[in-house]
Tab-separated table of C-alpha atoms and ligand atoms in Angstrom:
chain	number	residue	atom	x	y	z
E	1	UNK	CA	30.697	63.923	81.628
E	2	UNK	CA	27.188	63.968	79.889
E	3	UNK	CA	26.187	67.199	78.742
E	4	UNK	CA	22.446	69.214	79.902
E	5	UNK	CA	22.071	69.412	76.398
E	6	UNK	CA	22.498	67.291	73.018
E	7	UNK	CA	21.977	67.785	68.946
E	8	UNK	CA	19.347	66.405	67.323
E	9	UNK	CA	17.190	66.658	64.513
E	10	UNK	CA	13.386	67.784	65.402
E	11	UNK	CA	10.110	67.391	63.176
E	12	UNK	CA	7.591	69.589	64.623
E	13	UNK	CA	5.162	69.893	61.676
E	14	UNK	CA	3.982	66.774	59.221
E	15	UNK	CA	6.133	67.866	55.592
E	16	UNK	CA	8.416	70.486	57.270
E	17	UNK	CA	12.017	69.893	57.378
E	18	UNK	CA	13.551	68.715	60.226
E	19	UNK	CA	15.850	71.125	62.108
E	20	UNK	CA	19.172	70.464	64.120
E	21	UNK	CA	18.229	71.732	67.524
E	22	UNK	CA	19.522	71.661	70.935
E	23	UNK	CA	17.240	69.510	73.245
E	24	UNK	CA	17.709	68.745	76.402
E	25	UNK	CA	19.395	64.988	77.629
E	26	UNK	CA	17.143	63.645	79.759
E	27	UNK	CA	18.002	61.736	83.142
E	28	UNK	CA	16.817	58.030	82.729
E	29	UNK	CA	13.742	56.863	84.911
E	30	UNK	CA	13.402	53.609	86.616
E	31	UNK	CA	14.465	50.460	84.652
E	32	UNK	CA	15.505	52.789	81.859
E	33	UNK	CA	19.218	54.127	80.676
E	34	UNK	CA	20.855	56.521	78.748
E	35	UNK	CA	22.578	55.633	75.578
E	36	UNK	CA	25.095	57.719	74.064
E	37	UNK	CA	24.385	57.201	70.327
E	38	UNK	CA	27.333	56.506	68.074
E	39	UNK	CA	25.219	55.187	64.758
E	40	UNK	CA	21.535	55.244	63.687
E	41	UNK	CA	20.524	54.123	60.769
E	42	UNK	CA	17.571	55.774	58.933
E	43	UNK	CA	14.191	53.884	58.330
E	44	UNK	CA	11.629	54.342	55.531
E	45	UNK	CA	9.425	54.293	58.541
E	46	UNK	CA	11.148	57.637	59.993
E	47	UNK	CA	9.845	58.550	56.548
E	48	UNK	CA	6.325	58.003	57.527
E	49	UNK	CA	6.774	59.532	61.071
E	50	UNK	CA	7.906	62.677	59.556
E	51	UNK	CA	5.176	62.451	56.556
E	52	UNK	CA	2.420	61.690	59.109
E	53	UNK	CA	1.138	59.217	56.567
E	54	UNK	CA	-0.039	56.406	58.477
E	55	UNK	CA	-3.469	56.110	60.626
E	56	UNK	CA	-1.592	55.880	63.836
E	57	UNK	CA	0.467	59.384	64.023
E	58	UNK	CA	3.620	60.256	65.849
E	59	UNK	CA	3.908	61.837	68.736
E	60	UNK	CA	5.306	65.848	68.303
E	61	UNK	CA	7.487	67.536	68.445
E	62	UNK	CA	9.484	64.099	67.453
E	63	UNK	CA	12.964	62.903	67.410
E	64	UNK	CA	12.756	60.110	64.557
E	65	UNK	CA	15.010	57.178	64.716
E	66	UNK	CA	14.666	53.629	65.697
E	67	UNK	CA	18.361	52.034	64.782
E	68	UNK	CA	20.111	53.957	67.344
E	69	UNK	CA	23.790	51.942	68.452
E	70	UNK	CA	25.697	53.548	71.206
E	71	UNK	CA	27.396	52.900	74.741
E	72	UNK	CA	24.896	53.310	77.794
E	73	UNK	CA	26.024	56.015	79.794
E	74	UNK	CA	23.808	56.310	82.900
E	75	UNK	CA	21.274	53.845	84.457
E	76	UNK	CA	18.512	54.834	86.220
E	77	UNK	CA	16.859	52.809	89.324
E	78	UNK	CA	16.215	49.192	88.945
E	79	UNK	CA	18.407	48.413	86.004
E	80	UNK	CA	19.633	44.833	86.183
E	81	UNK	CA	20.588	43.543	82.770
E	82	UNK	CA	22.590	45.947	81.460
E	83	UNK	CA	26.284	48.245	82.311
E	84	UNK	CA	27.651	51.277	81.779
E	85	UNK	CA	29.725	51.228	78.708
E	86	UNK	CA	27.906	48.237	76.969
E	87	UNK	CA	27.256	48.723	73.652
E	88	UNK	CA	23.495	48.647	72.723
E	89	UNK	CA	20.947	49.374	70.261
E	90	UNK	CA	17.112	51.373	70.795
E	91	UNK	CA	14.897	49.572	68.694
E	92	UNK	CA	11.385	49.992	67.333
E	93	UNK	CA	9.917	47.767	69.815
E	94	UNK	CA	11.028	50.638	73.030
E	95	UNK	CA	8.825	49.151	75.168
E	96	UNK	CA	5.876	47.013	76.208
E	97	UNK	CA	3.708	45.838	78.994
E	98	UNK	CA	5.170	42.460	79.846
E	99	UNK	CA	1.803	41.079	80.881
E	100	UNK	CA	-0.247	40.966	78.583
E	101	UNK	CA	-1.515	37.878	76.463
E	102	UNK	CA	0.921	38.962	74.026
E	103	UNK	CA	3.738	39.782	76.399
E	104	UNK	CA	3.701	36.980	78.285
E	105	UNK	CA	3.736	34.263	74.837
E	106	UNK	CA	6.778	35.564	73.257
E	107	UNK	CA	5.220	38.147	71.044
E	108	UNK	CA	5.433	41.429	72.844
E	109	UNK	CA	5.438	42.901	69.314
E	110	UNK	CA	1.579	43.105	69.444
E	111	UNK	CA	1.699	44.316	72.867
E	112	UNK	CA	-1.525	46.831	73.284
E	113	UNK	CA	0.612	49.549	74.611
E	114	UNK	CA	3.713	49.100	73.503
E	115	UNK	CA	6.245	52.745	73.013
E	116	UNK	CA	7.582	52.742	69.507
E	117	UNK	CA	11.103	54.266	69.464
E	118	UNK	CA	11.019	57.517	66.872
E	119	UNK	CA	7.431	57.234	66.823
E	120	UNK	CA	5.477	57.441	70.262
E	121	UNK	CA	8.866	58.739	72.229
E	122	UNK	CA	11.718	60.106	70.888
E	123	UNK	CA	14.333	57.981	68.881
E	124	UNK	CA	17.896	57.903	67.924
E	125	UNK	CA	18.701	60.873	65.423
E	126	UNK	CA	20.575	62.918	68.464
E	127	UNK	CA	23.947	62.797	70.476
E	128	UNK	CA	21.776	61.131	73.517
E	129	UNK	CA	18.484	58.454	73.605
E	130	UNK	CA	16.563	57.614	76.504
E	131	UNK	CA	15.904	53.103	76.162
E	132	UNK	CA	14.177	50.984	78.802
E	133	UNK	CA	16.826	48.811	79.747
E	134	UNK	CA	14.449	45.578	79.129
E	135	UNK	CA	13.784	46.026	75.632
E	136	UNK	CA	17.235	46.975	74.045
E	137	UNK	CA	19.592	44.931	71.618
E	138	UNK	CA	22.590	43.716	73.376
E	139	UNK	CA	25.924	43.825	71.050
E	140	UNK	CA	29.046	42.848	71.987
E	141	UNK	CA	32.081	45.253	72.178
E	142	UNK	CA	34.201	46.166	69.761
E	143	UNK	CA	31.817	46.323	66.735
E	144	UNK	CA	31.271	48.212	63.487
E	145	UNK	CA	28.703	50.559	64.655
E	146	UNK	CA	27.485	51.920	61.227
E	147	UNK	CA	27.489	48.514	59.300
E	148	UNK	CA	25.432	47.191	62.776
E	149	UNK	CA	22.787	49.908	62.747
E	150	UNK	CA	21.078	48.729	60.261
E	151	UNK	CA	20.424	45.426	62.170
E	152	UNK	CA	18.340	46.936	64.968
E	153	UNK	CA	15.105	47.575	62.732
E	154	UNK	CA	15.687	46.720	58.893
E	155	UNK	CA	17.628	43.250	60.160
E	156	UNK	CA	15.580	42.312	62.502
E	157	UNK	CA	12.375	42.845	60.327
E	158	UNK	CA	13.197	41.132	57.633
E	159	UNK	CA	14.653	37.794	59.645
E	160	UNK	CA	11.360	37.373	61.687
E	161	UNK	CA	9.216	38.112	58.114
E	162	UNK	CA	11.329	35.311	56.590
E	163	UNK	CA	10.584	32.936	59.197
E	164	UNK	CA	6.802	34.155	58.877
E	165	UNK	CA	6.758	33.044	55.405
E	166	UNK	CA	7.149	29.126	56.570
E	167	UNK	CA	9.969	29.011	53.560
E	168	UNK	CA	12.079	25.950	54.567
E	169	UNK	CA	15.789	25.431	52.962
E	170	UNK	CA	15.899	24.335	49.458
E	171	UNK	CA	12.405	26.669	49.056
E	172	UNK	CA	11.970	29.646	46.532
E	173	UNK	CA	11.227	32.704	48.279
E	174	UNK	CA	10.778	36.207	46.525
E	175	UNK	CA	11.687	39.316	47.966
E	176	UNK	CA	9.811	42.506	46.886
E	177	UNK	CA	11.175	45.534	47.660
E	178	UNK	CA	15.784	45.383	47.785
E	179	UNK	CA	16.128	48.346	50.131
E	180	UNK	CA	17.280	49.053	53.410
E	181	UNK	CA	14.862	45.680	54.135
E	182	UNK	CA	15.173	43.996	51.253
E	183	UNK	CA	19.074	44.187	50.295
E	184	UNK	CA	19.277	42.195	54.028
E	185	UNK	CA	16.118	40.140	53.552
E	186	UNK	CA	18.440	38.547	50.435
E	187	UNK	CA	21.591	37.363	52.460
E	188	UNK	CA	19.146	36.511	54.879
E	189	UNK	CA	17.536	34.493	52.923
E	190	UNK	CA	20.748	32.618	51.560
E	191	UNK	CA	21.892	32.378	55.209
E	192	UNK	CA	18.580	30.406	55.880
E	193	UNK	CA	19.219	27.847	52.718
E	194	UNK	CA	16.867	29.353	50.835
E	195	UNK	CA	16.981	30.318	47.353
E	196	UNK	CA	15.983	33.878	46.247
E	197	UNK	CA	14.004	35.943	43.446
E	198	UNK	CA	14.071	39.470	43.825
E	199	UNK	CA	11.963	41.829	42.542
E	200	UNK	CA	12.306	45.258	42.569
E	201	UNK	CA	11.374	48.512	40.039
E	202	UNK	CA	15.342	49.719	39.714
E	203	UNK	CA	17.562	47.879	38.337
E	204	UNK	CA	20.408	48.934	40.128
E	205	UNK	CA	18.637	47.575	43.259
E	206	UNK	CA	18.567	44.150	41.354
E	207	UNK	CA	22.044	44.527	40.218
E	208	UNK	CA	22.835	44.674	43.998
E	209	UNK	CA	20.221	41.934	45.179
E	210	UNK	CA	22.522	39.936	42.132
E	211	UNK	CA	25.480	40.356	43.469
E	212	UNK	CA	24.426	39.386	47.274
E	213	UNK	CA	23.180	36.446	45.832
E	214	UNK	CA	20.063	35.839	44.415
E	215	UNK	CA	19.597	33.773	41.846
E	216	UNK	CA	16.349	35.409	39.658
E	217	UNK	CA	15.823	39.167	39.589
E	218	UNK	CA	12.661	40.983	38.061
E	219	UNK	CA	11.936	44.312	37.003
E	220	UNK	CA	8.033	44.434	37.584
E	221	UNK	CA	7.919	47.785	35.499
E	222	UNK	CA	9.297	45.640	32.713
E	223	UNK	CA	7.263	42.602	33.366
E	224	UNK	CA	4.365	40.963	35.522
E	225	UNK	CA	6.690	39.261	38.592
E	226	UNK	CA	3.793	36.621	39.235
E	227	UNK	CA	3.928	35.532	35.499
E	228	UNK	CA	8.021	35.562	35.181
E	229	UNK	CA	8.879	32.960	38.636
E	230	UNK	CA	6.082	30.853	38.114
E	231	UNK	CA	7.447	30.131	34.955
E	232	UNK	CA	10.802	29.687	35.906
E	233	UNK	CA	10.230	27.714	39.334
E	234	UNK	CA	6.384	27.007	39.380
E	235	UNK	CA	6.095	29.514	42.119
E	236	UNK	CA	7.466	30.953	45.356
E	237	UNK	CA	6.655	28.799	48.547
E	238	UNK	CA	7.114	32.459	50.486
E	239	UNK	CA	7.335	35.952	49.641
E	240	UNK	CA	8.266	38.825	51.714
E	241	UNK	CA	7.161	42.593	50.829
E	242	UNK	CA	8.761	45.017	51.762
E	243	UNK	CA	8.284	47.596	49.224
E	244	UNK	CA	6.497	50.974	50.329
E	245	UNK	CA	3.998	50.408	47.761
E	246	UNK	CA	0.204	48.633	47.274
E	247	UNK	CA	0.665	46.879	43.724
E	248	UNK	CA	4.252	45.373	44.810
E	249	UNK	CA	1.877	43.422	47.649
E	250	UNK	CA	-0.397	42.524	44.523
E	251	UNK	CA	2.429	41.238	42.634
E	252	UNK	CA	3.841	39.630	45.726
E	253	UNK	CA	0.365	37.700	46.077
E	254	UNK	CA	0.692	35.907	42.409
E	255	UNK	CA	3.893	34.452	42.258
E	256	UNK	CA	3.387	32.084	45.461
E	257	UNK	CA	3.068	28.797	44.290
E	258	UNK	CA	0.006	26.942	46.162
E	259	UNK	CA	-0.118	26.137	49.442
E	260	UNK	CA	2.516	29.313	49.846
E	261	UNK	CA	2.759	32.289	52.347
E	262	UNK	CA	3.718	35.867	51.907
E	263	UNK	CA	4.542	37.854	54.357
E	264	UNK	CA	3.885	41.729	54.475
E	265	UNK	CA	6.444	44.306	55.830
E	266	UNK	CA	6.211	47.238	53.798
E	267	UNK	CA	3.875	50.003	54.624
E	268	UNK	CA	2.380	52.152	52.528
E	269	UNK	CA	-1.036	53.330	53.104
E	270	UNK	CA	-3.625	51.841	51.783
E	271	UNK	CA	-4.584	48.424	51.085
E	272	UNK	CA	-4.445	45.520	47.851
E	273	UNK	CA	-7.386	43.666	46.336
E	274	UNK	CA	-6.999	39.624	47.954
E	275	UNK	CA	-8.447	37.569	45.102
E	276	UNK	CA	-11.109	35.215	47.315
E	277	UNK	CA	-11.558	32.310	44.687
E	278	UNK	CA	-7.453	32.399	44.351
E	279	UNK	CA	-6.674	32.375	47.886
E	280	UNK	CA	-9.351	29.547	48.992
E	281	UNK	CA	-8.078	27.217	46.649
E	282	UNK	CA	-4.725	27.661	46.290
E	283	UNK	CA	-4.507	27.486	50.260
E	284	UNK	CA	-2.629	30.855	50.468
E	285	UNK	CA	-1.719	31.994	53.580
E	286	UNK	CA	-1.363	36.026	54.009
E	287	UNK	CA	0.160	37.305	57.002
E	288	UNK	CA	1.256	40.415	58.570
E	289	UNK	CA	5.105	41.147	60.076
E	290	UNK	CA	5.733	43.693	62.405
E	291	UNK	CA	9.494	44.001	63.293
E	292	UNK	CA	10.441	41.130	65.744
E	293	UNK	CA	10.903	40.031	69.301
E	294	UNK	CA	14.117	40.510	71.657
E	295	UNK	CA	14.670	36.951	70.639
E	296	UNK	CA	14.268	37.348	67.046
E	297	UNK	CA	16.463	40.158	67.629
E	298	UNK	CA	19.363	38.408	69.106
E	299	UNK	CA	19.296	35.828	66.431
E	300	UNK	CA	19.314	38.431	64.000
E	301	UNK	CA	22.281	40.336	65.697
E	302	UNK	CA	24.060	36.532	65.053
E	303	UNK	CA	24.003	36.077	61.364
E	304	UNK	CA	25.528	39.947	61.377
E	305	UNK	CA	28.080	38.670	63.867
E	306	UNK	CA	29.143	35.922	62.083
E	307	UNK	CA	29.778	37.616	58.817
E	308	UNK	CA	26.564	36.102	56.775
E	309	UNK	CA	24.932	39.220	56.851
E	310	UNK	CA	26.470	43.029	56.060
E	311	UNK	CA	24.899	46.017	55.592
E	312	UNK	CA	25.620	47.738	52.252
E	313	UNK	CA	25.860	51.324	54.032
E	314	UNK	CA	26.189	55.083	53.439
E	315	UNK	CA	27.616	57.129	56.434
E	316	UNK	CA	26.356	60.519	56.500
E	317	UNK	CA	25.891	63.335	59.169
E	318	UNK	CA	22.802	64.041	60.985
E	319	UNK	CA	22.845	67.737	59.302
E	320	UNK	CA	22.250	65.661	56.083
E	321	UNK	CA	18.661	63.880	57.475
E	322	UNK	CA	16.625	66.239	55.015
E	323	UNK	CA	18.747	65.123	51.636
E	324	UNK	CA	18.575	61.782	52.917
E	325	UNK	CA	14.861	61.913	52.917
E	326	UNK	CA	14.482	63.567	49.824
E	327	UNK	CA	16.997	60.756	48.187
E	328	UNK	CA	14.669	57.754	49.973
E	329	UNK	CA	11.825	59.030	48.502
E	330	UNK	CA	12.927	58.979	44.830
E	331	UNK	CA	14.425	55.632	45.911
E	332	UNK	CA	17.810	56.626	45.236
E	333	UNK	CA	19.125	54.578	48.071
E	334	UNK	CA	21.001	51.759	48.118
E	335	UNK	CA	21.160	49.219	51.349
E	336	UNK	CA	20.998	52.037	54.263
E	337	UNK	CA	21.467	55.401	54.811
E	338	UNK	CA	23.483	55.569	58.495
E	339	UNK	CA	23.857	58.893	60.372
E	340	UNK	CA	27.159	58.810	61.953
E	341	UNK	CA	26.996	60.603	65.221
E	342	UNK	CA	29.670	60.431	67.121
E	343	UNK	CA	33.061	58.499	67.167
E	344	UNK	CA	33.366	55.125	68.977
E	345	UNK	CA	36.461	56.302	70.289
E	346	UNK	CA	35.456	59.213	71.964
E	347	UNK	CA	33.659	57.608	74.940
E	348	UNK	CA	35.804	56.923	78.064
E	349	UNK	CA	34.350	54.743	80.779
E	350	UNK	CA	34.141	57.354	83.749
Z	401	NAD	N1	6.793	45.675	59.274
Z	401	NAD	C1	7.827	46.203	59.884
Z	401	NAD	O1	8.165	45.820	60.996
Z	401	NAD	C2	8.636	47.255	59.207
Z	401	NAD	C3	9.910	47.583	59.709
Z	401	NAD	C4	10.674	48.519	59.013
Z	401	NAD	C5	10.172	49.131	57.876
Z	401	NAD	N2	8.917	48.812	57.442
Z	401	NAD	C6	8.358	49.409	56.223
Z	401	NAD	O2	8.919	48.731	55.114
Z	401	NAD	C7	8.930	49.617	53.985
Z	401	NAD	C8	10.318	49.609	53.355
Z	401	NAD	O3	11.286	50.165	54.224
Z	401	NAD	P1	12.825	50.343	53.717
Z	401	NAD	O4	13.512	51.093	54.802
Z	401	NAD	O5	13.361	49.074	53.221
Z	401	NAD	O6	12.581	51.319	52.448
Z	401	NAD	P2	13.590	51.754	51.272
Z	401	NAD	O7	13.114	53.069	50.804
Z	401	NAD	O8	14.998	51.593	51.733
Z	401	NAD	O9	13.360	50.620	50.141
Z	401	NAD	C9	12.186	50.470	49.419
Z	401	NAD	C10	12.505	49.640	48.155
Z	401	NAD	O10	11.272	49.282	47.532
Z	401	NAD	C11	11.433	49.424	46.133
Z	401	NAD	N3	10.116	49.593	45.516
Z	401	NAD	C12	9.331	50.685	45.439
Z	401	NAD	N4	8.198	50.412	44.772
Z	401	NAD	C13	8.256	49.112	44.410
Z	401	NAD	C14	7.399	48.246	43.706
Z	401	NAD	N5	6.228	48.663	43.215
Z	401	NAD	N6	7.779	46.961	43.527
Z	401	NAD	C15	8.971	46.511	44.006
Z	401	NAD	N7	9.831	47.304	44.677
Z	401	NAD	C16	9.472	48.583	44.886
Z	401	NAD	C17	12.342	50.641	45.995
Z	401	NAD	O11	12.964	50.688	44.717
Z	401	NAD	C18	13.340	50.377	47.123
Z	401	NAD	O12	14.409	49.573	46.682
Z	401	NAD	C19	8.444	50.959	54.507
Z	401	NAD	O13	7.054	51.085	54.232
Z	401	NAD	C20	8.684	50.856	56.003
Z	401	NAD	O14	7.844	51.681	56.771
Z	401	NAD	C21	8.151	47.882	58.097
Z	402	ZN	ZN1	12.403	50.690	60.794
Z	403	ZN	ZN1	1.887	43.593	76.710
């Protein structure tokens, strides 16, 4: 039985709190479903959304969330590629045109009017999420729902910003930021044969991006990044940045080696000086990542499958969202925070 109504966790001011209301489920329209949400991980993006920080703002009143796992419960008309009970996660990328230039060459993630999930429509932090059926993740059954959330955005992300860095295996890449992103862009990383610096401002976060395998760490509030991996490998032939701040994507910039590529996932607002006599010569290649296509996504959901990459994870309750923010943003985190919504066993094919 689905319920007329559902929990969830409602911004409806930029810098207020959220608050655990009761909203209404909604029925799905055509080509979309209903997902019953069993996991959703929480993004340093839902961060944004719920600072209003960035130049494009969220729609309000907002339900954040964007690594929603659950079971699909209802399908509306037209819904072809997907069954009730299948286990599937509502990803950043809800929706998109499917004709566009874009759509139609494999990179719907530039779409022109694409629906963000926890951004432009409502996302994952509640009992119930509306998905369009065409854009999901598919899982199979049977899976660890909390350790898998994390896939759906900070997996995903990180995968498609590796391949965006043109690293091959046997290549140094870096890795700026080791948080939700980051502590998944490292066994990524070694998954892909690469070998991996990481750089970071905690050292706990390097103690963790140790032990899942890279090889150099650096603390760049205890020394210039750039300077420390040229020395010890000439240079990085990619770096990804994911940290939520401007001089980490400054730092990121001098340790390529030449003819490198870094990739840029973080965030933050604002932007980083691009040295033009550097860059010309040196052949560097700078490049923005925005999460990654239903194919990236599948291959992403693969490595997680098959055991090469796991989710260092914190379950919490969806009363906690508010602590969980305030932790993020002293970057107190380590891997992912996951709300634990419901229990997998409590849904019952009707
Ligand atoms: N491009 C995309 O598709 C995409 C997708 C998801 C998230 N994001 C963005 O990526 C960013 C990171 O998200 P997250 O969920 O991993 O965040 P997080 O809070 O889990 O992790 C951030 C990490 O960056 C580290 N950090 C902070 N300042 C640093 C600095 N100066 N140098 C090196 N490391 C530093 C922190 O210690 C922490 O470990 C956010 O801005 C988020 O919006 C982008
Ligand atoms: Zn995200
Ligand atoms: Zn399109």
């Amino acid at each position: 039985m689905i319920p007329k109504t559902m929990k969830a966790a409602v911004i409806r001011e930029f810098g207020q709190p959220l608050q655990i209301e009761e909203m209404p489920v909604k029925e799905p329209g055509e080509n979309q479903i209903l997902v019953k949400v069993i996991a959703c991980g929480v993004c340093h993006t839902d961060l944004h959304a719920v600072t209003g920080d960035w130049p494009v703002q969220p729609k309000m009143p907002l339900i954040p969330g964007h690594e929603a796992l659950g079971y699909v419960v209802a399908l509306g008309r037209g819904v072809k590629n997907v069954h009730e009970g299948d286990v599937v996660g509502v990803p950043w990328l809800y929706s998109a045109c499917g004709g566009c230039e874009f759509c139609i060459t494999g990179w719907e993630t530039l779409c022109d009017t694409q629906q963000n999930g926890g951004y432009s429509v409502d996302g994952g932090f509640a009992e119930y999420v509306i998905a369009d059926s065409r854009y999901i993740a598919h899982f199979p059954p049977n899976i660890n729902f909390t350790q898998m959330a994390p896939i759906i955005c900070a997996g995903v992300t990180v995968y498609k910003g590796l391949k965006e860095t043109e690293a091959k295996p046997g290549e140094w890449v870096a890795i700026s930021g080791i948080g939700g992103l980051g502590h998944l862009a490292v066994q990524y990383a070694k998954a892909m044969g690469l070998h991996v610096a990481a750089i970071d401002i905690s050292d706990d976060k390097l103690a963790l991006a140790k032990r899942l395998g890279a090889e150099l760490v650096v603390n760049a509030k205890e020394q210039d990044p750039g300077e420390f991996l040229k020395k010890q490998t000439g240079g990085m032939h990619g770096v990804l940045v994911t940290a939520p701040s401007p001089i980490a994507f400054k730092q990121g910039l001098s340790a390529l080696r030449r003819k490198g590529t870094i990739a840029l996932n973080g965030l933050p607002k604002g932007s980083f000086d691009l040295p033009i006599f550097e860059t010309v010569l040196n052949r560097y290649t700078v490049r923005g990542s925005i999460v990654g296509t239903r194919k990236d996504m599948q291959e992403a959901i693969e490595f997680a499958l098959d055991g090469k990459v796991k989710a260092t994870v914190h379950p919490t309750k969806l009363e906690d969202i508010n602590a969980v923010f305030d932790e993020m943003k002293k970057g107190e985190i380590e891997g992912r925070v996951v709300l634990e919504i419901a229990k997998p066993e409590h849904y019952h094919r009707s």
